[in-house]
Amino acid sequence: MNKKRTTFILFLLCLAALALNRFQQAQRQNPTGQSLKNSPAVSAAETLSTLNLPLDAEVSTMDPQAAVDSASFEIIAATLEGLYRMGSEDFPEPAIVLQEDILENETLYRFTLKEAVWSDGTPVQADDFVYAWKRGINPENGNENAFLFATAGIRNAQAILNREMDSDKLGVRALDAQTLEVELEKPCPYFHSLLTLPTFYPLNQEFYEQWGDQYGTSPQSLLSNGPFLVEEYQPSGLEIFLVKNPRYHQANEVSLEEIHYQVIKDSQQAVMAYQTGQLDMALLSGEQAEIYRDSPEYQSIPLSSLWYLSPNTQNHHLSNTALRNALTLAFDKELAARQVMKDGSRPAYGAVPWDFAYGPDGRDFREDAKELQESSAENNAKQPPKEQARQWMEQAKSELGTDSFTFTLLIEDGDTAKNLGQFLQEEIQQTLPEVTIHLEAVPKKARLERMGNGDYELGLARWGADYTDPLAFLAMWTSHSSFNYGKWSNKEYDQLIAAATGELLSFPEQRWQTLLNSEAILIGEAAIFPVCEKAYGILLRNNVKGAQFHGTGVNRVWSRCWRE
């Protein structure tokens, strides 16, 4: 058989397989042959009350206090509601709170709850929050986000995490069925931002204890007080069906009747499903974002997330500040964002991203940091960064007494990390011929474990903020932070961060300047090498309105969506 004929037959077989797959899908979704009008998987054009959405990973848990991943956050936030939620302008707004009284110099919060019920008809009460929070912080439960109760400054939270007190001593109590009181050890300017996270959502104690370890493993073992109910779900399943909760206290503001989620890890498959009408939104890879950039349905969504290189300062050569400054200036950040990421990511010139935190006068942190950074090694306006890198390298060689350096760059084995790692390798070696970079790709879990143990030289890492305050990033690099992988230490930096988390909390202008000064030290000493501020590209139907995209916490919220 000749080559052309073989290729043609293979092409026909592929078409037949595709047609069979589409037929089987249709049969599964509509085995009776009746109208697909109300099917959750139908084309967006066929119904105005259903939304079909992708997840790029399985939901790991439906337990609000145990959840840490974005997929779990998204589903939980659609079915549960806390005291506050993030509004459309990225500012916290009351959810189940009717009235809030702030007393005792902003260390005592008294919340009056709205009249609301769980999906079984029982009232949502203050005790539901007390139970959930004490359960969430209990070290015996091993919840990864338990530290957020201490981050919020709730009384005794740190002592509980240190196992010096029982979780019952947490500073939260129900004054009556509708009144919740929270006591802080010190004012917390980002307290409301933290309250939007699922970690702080309520749980009905009787219902939870009825199901025990089986809680959240099926629709029957879930109770909702949010906009939607879970109709179909299995742990690690590839489909989740949500339906409108008729008992939600603001049900009249929810236009959608159903949301159908599909776990689609392959971005090409997601785009195909979008093109055939099976999805109303598709998550794009960098290459796809570049292809669809001019489409009216394309959007680039910024995240409050930083890609950065972490130098291990326990390494003799990397303990040298001049060498670190040479390395951080040796690669083109704008090129990394534009040609490697391709999804709207922006070059990063500091630890705190743009459009993330705003000072007492409403100015962006990055705007206020500009003048300080102009005097740092990375932003000397007299010379291009790569020329500065060469000068720093000459100083480093003189100080270290060597003319060559070899480092292994630890990266994750995903496509984005590999592409970024290869780019950084090529850029650094081209700018600084004295430096040789070897790449080592490992799974994310292994990368986190090795960097946490200090078993690396250079590491490519990323961090997304949990709350909207510069400390969400800057606190990572204090001397004793578990996230300070490179063990960089600076006494002045530690003192500034301590002041920003302590005595300056009641002095917002001084605190803001202190945070700016601390970042200037961090970048000036090249404790980290910022690379990109992360974004991601999507395709979204033009008639889908009201979707909310947030840089922190719950990244995507669809509960207030409608169609035109």
Coordinates of C-alpha atoms in Angstrom, one line a residue:
M1 CA 0.0 0.0 0.0
N2 CA 1.5 3.4 -0.9
K3 CA 2.2 6.1 1.6
K4 CA -0.5 8.5 0.5
R5 CA -3.2 5.9 0.6
T6 CA -2.1 4.8 4.1
T7 CA -2.2 8.4 5.3
F8 CA -5.7 8.9 3.8
I9 CA -7.1 5.7 5.5
L10 CA -5.6 6.8 8.8
F11 CA -7.3 10.2 8.4
L12 CA -10.7 8.5 7.8
L13 CA -10.2 6.3 10.8
C14 CA -9.5 9.4 13.0
L15 CA -12.7 11.1 11.7
A16 CA -14.7 7.9 12.4
A17 CA -13.3 7.7 16.0
L18 CA -14.1 11.3 16.6
A19 CA -17.6 10.9 15.4
L20 CA -18.1 7.8 17.5
N21 CA -16.8 9.6 20.6
R22 CA -19.2 12.5 20.0
F23 CA -22.1 10.1 19.5
Q24 CA -21.3 8.2 22.7
Q25 CA -21.1 11.5 24.5
A26 CA -24.5 12.5 23.2
Q27 CA -25.9 9.2 24.2
R28 CA -24.5 9.5 27.7
Q29 CA -25.9 13.0 28.1
N30 CA -29.2 12.2 26.4
P31 CA -29.8 8.4 26.2
T32 CA -33.6 8.8 25.6
G33 CA -33.2 10.9 22.5
Q34 CA -35.3 13.7 24.0
S35 CA -34.5 17.4 23.7
L36 CA -31.2 18.5 25.2
K37 CA -32.5 21.9 26.2
N38 CA -32.0 21.2 30.0
S39 CA -28.8 19.1 29.7
P40 CA -25.9 20.6 31.6
A41 CA -23.5 19.7 28.8
V42 CA -25.4 21.4 25.9
S43 CA -24.0 24.3 23.9
A44 CA -24.1 27.6 25.6
A45 CA -26.4 28.9 22.8
E46 CA -29.1 26.4 23.8
T47 CA -29.8 27.5 27.3
L48 CA -29.5 30.7 29.3
S49 CA -29.7 29.1 32.8
T50 CA -26.7 26.7 32.6
L51 CA -23.0 27.3 32.6
N52 CA -20.5 24.7 31.5
L53 CA -17.0 25.2 33.0
P54 CA -13.6 23.5 33.1
L55 CA -11.4 22.6 36.0
D56 CA -7.7 21.9 35.3
A57 CA -7.4 19.5 38.3
E58 CA -9.7 17.3 40.4
V59 CA -11.3 18.7 43.5
S60 CA -9.1 17.5 46.3
T61 CA -11.7 18.0 49.1
M62 CA -15.1 19.5 49.8
D63 CA -14.0 20.3 53.4
P64 CA -13.7 24.1 53.7
Q65 CA -11.1 24.0 56.5
A66 CA -9.0 21.4 54.7
A67 CA -9.1 22.9 51.2
V68 CA -5.9 24.6 49.8
D69 CA -6.2 24.2 46.0
S70 CA -7.9 26.5 43.6
A71 CA -10.3 23.8 42.2
S72 CA -11.6 23.0 45.7
F73 CA -11.9 26.7 46.6
E74 CA -14.0 27.4 43.5
I75 CA -16.6 24.6 44.2
I76 CA -16.7 25.2 48.0
A77 CA -17.2 28.9 47.5
A78 CA -20.2 28.2 45.2
T79 CA -21.9 26.1 47.8
L80 CA -20.9 27.7 51.1
E81 CA -20.8 31.3 52.3
G82 CA -18.8 32.9 55.1
L83 CA -19.0 36.3 56.9
Y84 CA -17.4 38.1 53.9
R85 CA -16.9 37.4 50.2
M86 CA -14.6 39.2 47.7
G87 CA -16.6 41.7 45.7
S88 CA -16.3 42.5 42.0
E89 CA -13.7 45.2 42.6
D90 CA -11.4 42.9 44.7
F91 CA -12.6 44.4 48.0
P92 CA -14.2 42.3 50.7
E93 CA -18.0 42.8 51.1
P94 CA -20.5 41.4 53.6
A95 CA -21.9 38.0 52.8
I96 CA -23.8 36.6 55.7
V97 CA -23.0 39.6 57.9
L98 CA -25.9 42.0 58.6
Q99 CA -24.1 44.3 60.9
E100 CA -20.5 44.6 62.1
D101 CA -19.3 46.5 65.3
I102 CA -15.6 47.1 65.7
L103 CA -14.5 47.7 69.3
E104 CA -11.5 47.9 71.6
N105 CA -9.1 49.6 69.1
E106 CA -10.0 47.3 66.3
T107 CA -9.2 44.1 68.3
L108 CA -12.9 43.1 69.0
Y109 CA -15.3 42.3 66.1
R110 CA -19.0 41.7 66.8
F111 CA -20.9 40.3 63.8
T112 CA -24.7 40.1 63.6
L113 CA -25.7 37.5 61.1
K114 CA -28.4 37.7 58.5
E115 CA -31.4 35.3 58.7
A116 CA -30.1 32.4 56.7
V117 CA -30.7 28.7 56.6
W118 CA -28.7 25.6 55.6
S119 CA -30.0 23.6 52.7
D120 CA -31.8 21.2 55.1
G121 CA -33.8 24.1 56.5
T122 CA -31.9 24.5 59.8
P123 CA -30.8 28.1 60.6
V124 CA -27.2 29.2 60.1
Q125 CA -26.0 30.3 63.5
A126 CA -23.0 31.9 65.2
D127 CA -22.1 28.5 66.7
D128 CA -21.5 27.1 63.2
F129 CA -18.6 29.5 62.8
V130 CA -17.3 28.8 66.3
Y131 CA -17.3 25.1 65.6
A132 CA -15.7 25.4 62.1
W133 CA -12.9 27.7 63.2
K134 CA -12.0 25.7 66.3
R135 CA -12.0 22.5 64.2
G136 CA -10.0 24.2 61.5
I137 CA -7.2 25.3 63.8
N138 CA -7.0 22.1 65.8
P139 CA -3.5 20.7 65.2
E140 CA -4.9 17.2 65.4
N141 CA -6.7 17.7 62.1
G142 CA -3.6 18.7 60.2
N143 CA -5.2 21.5 58.1
E144 CA -2.6 23.2 56.0
N145 CA -4.3 26.6 56.2
A146 CA -4.6 26.5 60.0
F147 CA -1.9 29.1 60.2
L148 CA -4.3 31.7 58.7
F149 CA -6.1 31.9 62.1
A150 CA -2.8 33.2 63.5
T151 CA -2.2 35.4 60.5
A152 CA -5.5 37.0 61.3
G153 CA -4.3 37.7 64.8
I154 CA -7.1 35.8 66.5
R155 CA -6.5 35.5 70.2
N156 CA -4.5 32.4 71.2
A157 CA -4.3 31.1 67.6
Q158 CA -0.5 31.0 67.6
A159 CA -0.4 29.3 71.0
I160 CA -2.9 26.7 69.8
L161 CA -0.8 26.0 66.7
N162 CA 2.3 25.6 69.0
R163 CA 0.2 23.1 71.0
E164 CA 0.5 25.3 74.1
M165 CA -3.3 25.7 74.3
D166 CA -6.4 23.7 73.4
S167 CA -8.3 24.7 70.3
D168 CA -11.3 25.6 72.6
K169 CA -9.3 28.6 73.7
L170 CA -9.5 30.3 70.3
G171 CA -10.8 33.8 70.6
V172 CA -14.2 33.3 69.0
R173 CA -17.5 32.8 70.6
A174 CA -21.3 33.0 70.0
L175 CA -23.0 35.6 72.1
D176 CA -26.3 34.3 70.9
A177 CA -27.7 32.5 67.9
Q178 CA -27.1 35.5 65.6
T179 CA -24.1 37.2 67.1
L180 CA -20.5 36.1 66.6
E181 CA -17.7 37.8 68.5
V182 CA -14.0 37.5 67.5
E183 CA -11.2 38.8 69.6
L184 CA -7.8 39.7 68.1
E185 CA -4.5 40.0 69.8
K186 CA -3.7 43.1 67.7
P187 CA -5.3 45.0 64.9
C188 CA -5.2 43.2 61.5
P189 CA -5.6 45.5 58.5
Y190 CA -6.3 42.6 56.2
F191 CA -8.8 40.8 58.5
H192 CA -11.7 41.1 56.2
S193 CA -9.7 39.8 53.3
L194 CA -8.9 36.7 55.2
L195 CA -12.5 36.2 56.1
T196 CA -13.4 35.6 52.4
L197 CA -11.4 32.4 52.4
P198 CA -13.1 29.0 52.8
T199 CA -10.9 28.4 55.9
F200 CA -13.3 30.8 57.7
Y201 CA -16.5 29.3 56.4
P202 CA -19.1 27.8 58.8
L203 CA -20.0 24.1 59.3
N204 CA -23.1 22.7 60.9
Q205 CA -21.7 20.6 63.8
E206 CA -24.5 18.1 64.1
F207 CA -24.5 17.4 60.3
Y208 CA -20.7 17.2 60.1
E209 CA -20.4 14.8 63.0
Q210 CA -23.3 12.7 61.6
W211 CA -21.1 11.9 58.5
G212 CA -17.7 12.0 60.2
D213 CA -15.0 10.8 57.8
Q214 CA -17.5 10.5 55.0
Y215 CA -18.4 14.2 55.1
G216 CA -18.0 15.7 51.6
T217 CA -17.7 12.5 49.8
S218 CA -21.2 12.6 48.1
P219 CA -24.0 15.1 47.6
Q220 CA -25.9 13.6 50.5
S221 CA -23.0 14.3 52.8
L222 CA -22.8 18.0 52.0
L223 CA -24.8 20.8 53.5
S224 CA -25.0 24.2 51.7
N225 CA -25.7 27.7 52.8
G226 CA -24.4 29.3 49.6
P227 CA -25.8 30.0 46.1
F228 CA -25.6 26.4 44.9
L229 CA -26.1 22.8 45.9
V230 CA -24.0 19.8 44.9
E231 CA -26.2 17.5 42.8
E232 CA -23.6 15.1 41.5
Y233 CA -20.1 14.6 42.8
Q234 CA -17.6 11.8 43.6
P235 CA -14.1 12.3 45.1
S236 CA -11.5 12.6 42.3
G237 CA -14.4 12.5 39.8
L238 CA -14.2 14.2 36.5
E239 CA -17.6 15.9 36.6
I240 CA -19.5 18.0 39.2
F241 CA -23.0 19.2 38.8
L242 CA -24.3 22.2 40.9
V243 CA -27.9 23.4 41.0
K244 CA -29.3 26.6 42.4
N245 CA -30.0 26.6 46.1
P246 CA -33.6 27.7 46.6
R247 CA -33.0 28.3 50.3
Y248 CA -30.0 30.6 49.8
H249 CA -30.7 34.0 51.5
Q250 CA -30.0 35.9 48.3
A251 CA -31.5 33.4 45.9
N252 CA -33.2 36.1 44.0
E253 CA -29.8 37.5 42.9
V254 CA -28.7 34.1 41.4
S255 CA -29.7 33.9 37.7
L256 CA -28.1 30.5 36.9
E257 CA -30.0 27.3 37.5
E258 CA -27.1 24.9 37.0
I259 CA -23.3 24.8 36.7
H260 CA -21.7 21.8 35.1
Y261 CA -18.0 21.4 35.8
Q262 CA -15.7 19.0 33.8
V263 CA -12.1 18.2 34.8
I264 CA -10.0 18.8 31.6
K265 CA -6.3 18.8 32.3
D266 CA -5.2 19.1 28.6
S267 CA -5.6 22.7 27.4
Q268 CA -6.0 21.6 23.8
Q269 CA -8.9 19.3 24.7
A270 CA -10.4 22.2 26.6
V271 CA -10.2 24.5 23.6
M272 CA -11.8 21.8 21.4
A273 CA -14.7 21.5 23.9
Y274 CA -15.1 25.2 23.9
Q275 CA -15.2 25.3 20.1
T276 CA -17.8 22.6 19.9
G277 CA -20.0 24.3 22.5
Q278 CA -19.4 21.9 25.4
L279 CA -17.7 24.6 27.5
D280 CA -18.5 28.3 28.1
M281 CA -14.9 29.0 29.2
A282 CA -11.5 27.5 28.3
L283 CA -8.2 27.8 30.2
L284 CA -5.4 28.4 27.7
S285 CA -1.7 27.5 27.6
G286 CA 0.8 30.3 26.8
E287 CA 1.0 29.1 23.2
Q288 CA -2.8 29.1 22.9
A289 CA -3.1 32.5 24.5
E290 CA -0.8 33.8 21.8
I291 CA -3.0 32.3 19.1
Y292 CA -6.3 33.6 20.5
R293 CA -5.0 37.0 21.7
D294 CA -7.0 38.9 19.1
S295 CA -10.2 37.0 19.7
P296 CA -13.1 39.1 21.2
E297 CA -13.6 36.2 23.6
Y298 CA -10.0 36.2 24.9
Q299 CA -9.2 37.6 28.3
S300 CA -5.9 37.7 30.3
I301 CA -6.6 37.3 34.0
P302 CA -3.8 38.6 36.4
L303 CA -3.1 36.6 39.5
S304 CA -1.5 37.9 42.7
S305 CA 1.3 35.4 42.1
L306 CA 5.0 35.6 41.6
W307 CA 7.5 33.4 39.7
Y308 CA 10.9 33.9 41.2
L309 CA 14.4 32.3 41.5
S310 CA 15.5 31.5 45.1
P311 CA 19.3 31.4 45.6
N312 CA 20.4 29.1 48.4
T313 CA 22.6 31.5 50.4
Q314 CA 24.0 28.5 52.4
N315 CA 26.0 27.8 49.2
H316 CA 29.4 29.5 49.5
H317 CA 29.2 31.3 46.2
L318 CA 25.5 32.3 46.4
S319 CA 26.1 33.8 49.8
N320 CA 27.9 36.6 48.0
T321 CA 25.6 39.6 47.4
A322 CA 27.5 40.7 44.3
L323 CA 27.1 37.4 42.6
R324 CA 23.4 37.3 43.4
N325 CA 23.0 40.8 42.0
A326 CA 24.8 39.7 38.8
L327 CA 22.5 36.7 38.4
T328 CA 19.2 38.6 39.0
L329 CA 20.2 41.2 36.4
A330 CA 21.4 38.7 33.8
F331 CA 18.0 37.8 32.3
D332 CA 15.4 39.8 30.5
K333 CA 12.2 39.8 32.6
E334 CA 10.1 41.4 29.8
L335 CA 11.2 38.8 27.3
A336 CA 10.3 36.1 29.8
A337 CA 6.8 37.4 30.2
R338 CA 6.2 38.2 26.5
Q339 CA 7.9 35.3 24.8
V340 CA 7.9 32.5 27.3
M341 CA 4.7 33.0 29.4
K342 CA 2.7 34.6 26.5
D343 CA -0.5 34.8 28.6
G344 CA -0.5 38.3 29.9
S345 CA 2.0 37.7 32.7
R346 CA 4.1 40.8 33.5
P347 CA 7.8 41.3 34.3
A348 CA 8.4 41.3 38.0
Y349 CA 10.7 43.9 39.5
G350 CA 9.8 43.3 43.1
A351 CA 8.3 40.8 45.5
V352 CA 4.9 42.5 45.6
P353 CA 2.9 42.4 42.3
W354 CA 1.1 45.2 40.6
D355 CA -2.7 45.7 41.3
F356 CA -2.4 43.8 44.6
A357 CA -2.0 46.1 47.6
Y358 CA -2.8 49.8 48.0
G359 CA -1.6 52.3 50.6
P360 CA -3.5 54.7 52.8
D361 CA -3.6 57.2 50.0
G362 CA -4.9 54.6 47.5
R363 CA -1.6 54.3 45.5
D364 CA -0.4 50.9 44.3
F365 CA 2.5 49.4 46.2
R366 CA 4.5 49.1 43.0
E367 CA 4.0 52.8 42.3
D368 CA 5.3 53.8 45.7
A369 CA 8.2 51.3 45.4
K370 CA 9.5 52.8 42.1
E371 CA 11.6 55.5 43.6
L372 CA 13.2 53.2 46.1
Q373 CA 13.9 50.6 43.4
E374 CA 15.5 53.2 41.1
S375 CA 18.4 53.4 43.6
S376 CA 18.7 49.6 43.9
A377 CA 21.0 47.4 41.9
E378 CA 18.3 46.2 39.6
N379 CA 17.0 49.6 38.5
N380 CA 20.1 51.8 38.1
A381 CA 18.9 54.0 35.2
K382 CA 22.4 54.8 34.0
Q383 CA 23.0 51.4 32.5
P384 CA 21.0 48.5 31.0
P385 CA 20.5 45.6 33.5
K386 CA 22.7 43.2 31.6
E387 CA 25.6 45.7 31.7
Q388 CA 25.1 46.1 35.4
A389 CA 25.2 42.3 35.7
R390 CA 28.6 42.2 34.1
Q391 CA 29.9 44.8 36.6
W392 CA 28.5 42.8 39.5
M393 CA 30.1 39.7 38.1
E394 CA 33.6 41.3 38.0
Q395 CA 33.1 42.3 41.7
A396 CA 31.9 38.8 42.6
K397 CA 34.9 37.2 40.9
S398 CA 37.3 39.5 42.8
E399 CA 35.6 38.9 46.1
L400 CA 35.3 35.1 45.7
G401 CA 38.6 34.5 44.0
T402 CA 37.3 32.4 41.2
D403 CA 36.5 32.9 37.5
S404 CA 33.8 30.3 37.0
F405 CA 30.6 29.2 38.6
T406 CA 28.4 26.2 38.1
F407 CA 24.9 25.8 39.6
T408 CA 22.0 23.4 39.2
L409 CA 18.6 25.1 38.8
L410 CA 15.8 23.0 40.4
I411 CA 12.5 23.3 38.5
E412 CA 9.2 21.5 38.3
D413 CA 8.5 19.0 35.5
G414 CA 5.5 20.9 34.1
D415 CA 5.7 22.6 30.7
T416 CA 5.6 26.2 32.0
A417 CA 8.4 25.6 34.6
K418 CA 10.5 23.8 32.0
N419 CA 10.1 26.5 29.4
L420 CA 10.9 29.2 32.0
G421 CA 13.8 27.3 33.3
Q422 CA 15.3 26.8 29.8
F423 CA 14.9 30.5 29.1
L424 CA 16.6 31.5 32.3
Q425 CA 19.4 29.0 31.7
E426 CA 20.1 30.4 28.2
E427 CA 19.8 34.1 29.3
I428 CA 22.1 33.8 32.3
Q429 CA 24.8 31.8 30.4
Q430 CA 24.7 34.2 27.5
T431 CA 25.0 37.3 29.7
L432 CA 27.5 35.8 32.1
P433 CA 29.8 33.3 30.3
E434 CA 31.5 32.5 33.6
V435 CA 28.3 30.8 34.8
T436 CA 27.1 27.3 33.8
I437 CA 23.5 26.4 34.7
H438 CA 22.3 22.8 34.7
L439 CA 18.5 22.1 34.9
E440 CA 17.0 19.4 37.1
A441 CA 13.2 18.8 36.6
V442 CA 11.3 17.1 39.4
P443 CA 7.6 16.8 40.3
K444 CA 6.1 19.7 42.3
K445 CA 6.0 17.7 45.5
A446 CA 9.6 16.8 45.3
R447 CA 10.6 20.4 44.4
L448 CA 8.8 21.8 47.5
E449 CA 10.3 19.1 49.7
R450 CA 13.9 19.7 48.5
M451 CA 13.7 23.4 48.7
G452 CA 12.1 23.2 52.1
N453 CA 15.0 21.1 53.2
G454 CA 17.6 23.4 51.6
D455 CA 18.6 20.6 49.2
Y456 CA 19.2 22.8 46.1
E457 CA 21.4 25.6 44.7
L458 CA 19.0 27.7 42.6
G459 CA 15.3 27.0 42.6
L460 CA 12.4 28.2 40.4
A461 CA 9.4 28.8 42.7
R462 CA 6.1 30.6 42.6
W463 CA 3.9 32.0 45.4
G464 CA 0.3 33.2 45.4
A465 CA -1.0 35.5 48.1
D466 CA -3.7 34.4 50.5
Y467 CA -4.7 38.0 51.5
T468 CA -4.3 41.5 50.1
D469 CA -1.5 43.0 52.0
P470 CA 2.2 43.3 51.1
L471 CA 3.0 41.0 54.1
A472 CA 1.5 38.1 52.1
F473 CA 4.7 38.2 50.2
L474 CA 7.3 40.0 52.3
A475 CA 6.8 37.9 55.4
M476 CA 8.1 34.9 53.5
W477 CA 11.7 36.0 53.7
T478 CA 12.2 36.7 57.3
S479 CA 15.0 34.7 58.9
H480 CA 12.8 32.1 60.5
S481 CA 10.1 31.7 57.9
S482 CA 9.6 28.2 56.6
F483 CA 9.1 29.7 53.1
N484 CA 12.5 31.3 53.2
Y485 CA 14.1 28.4 51.3
G486 CA 17.4 30.2 50.6
K487 CA 18.0 31.0 54.3
W488 CA 18.8 34.6 53.5
S489 CA 18.9 36.6 56.7
N490 CA 19.0 40.3 57.4
K491 CA 18.5 41.7 60.9
E492 CA 17.1 45.1 59.7
Y493 CA 14.6 43.3 57.4
D494 CA 13.4 41.1 60.2
Q495 CA 13.0 44.2 62.4
L496 CA 11.0 46.1 59.7
I497 CA 8.6 43.1 59.1
A498 CA 8.2 42.7 62.9
A499 CA 7.2 46.3 63.2
A500 CA 4.8 46.0 60.3
T501 CA 3.1 43.1 62.0
G502 CA 3.2 44.7 65.5
E503 CA 3.5 48.2 66.8
L504 CA 2.8 49.9 63.4
L505 CA -0.5 48.2 62.8
S506 CA -2.3 51.3 64.2
F507 CA -0.2 53.7 62.1
P508 CA -1.0 52.9 58.5
E509 CA 1.3 55.6 56.9
Q510 CA 4.3 54.5 58.9
R511 CA 3.6 50.9 58.3
W512 CA 3.3 51.4 54.6
Q513 CA 6.7 53.1 54.4
T514 CA 8.2 50.3 56.5
L515 CA 6.9 47.7 54.0
L516 CA 8.3 49.7 51.1
N517 CA 11.7 49.9 52.9
S518 CA 11.7 46.2 53.6
E519 CA 11.1 45.3 50.0
A520 CA 14.0 47.6 49.0
I521 CA 16.3 45.7 51.2
L522 CA 15.1 42.3 49.9
I523 CA 15.6 43.3 46.2
G524 CA 18.8 45.3 46.9
E525 CA 20.4 42.3 48.4
A526 CA 19.0 40.0 45.7
A527 CA 17.6 37.7 48.3
I528 CA 15.2 36.5 45.5
F529 CA 15.3 37.0 41.7
P530 CA 11.8 38.1 40.6
V531 CA 10.9 36.9 37.2
C532 CA 7.2 37.3 36.3
E533 CA 3.9 38.2 37.8
K534 CA 1.6 35.4 36.8
A535 CA -1.5 35.7 34.7
Y536 CA -3.5 33.1 32.7
G537 CA -5.4 33.4 29.4
I538 CA -9.0 32.2 28.9
L539 CA -11.7 32.1 26.3
L540 CA -15.1 33.2 27.6
R541 CA -18.4 33.4 25.8
N542 CA -19.4 37.0 25.1
N543 CA -22.9 36.5 26.5
V544 CA -21.6 35.4 29.9
K545 CA -21.7 38.4 32.2
G546 CA -20.9 39.0 35.8
A547 CA -18.0 36.5 36.2
Q548 CA -15.6 37.6 38.9
F549 CA -11.8 36.9 38.7
H550 CA -9.7 37.5 41.8
G551 CA -6.0 37.5 42.3
T552 CA -6.2 36.0 45.8
G553 CA -8.3 33.5 47.5
V554 CA -11.1 32.1 45.4
N555 CA -9.8 33.0 41.9
R556 CA -13.1 32.5 39.9
V557 CA -16.6 33.2 41.1
W558 CA -19.6 32.4 38.9
S559 CA -22.5 32.7 41.4
R560 CA -23.6 36.2 40.2
C561 CA -23.3 35.4 36.4
W562 CA -26.0 35.9 33.9
R563 CA -26.4 35.6 30.1
E564 CA -27.5 38.2 27.7

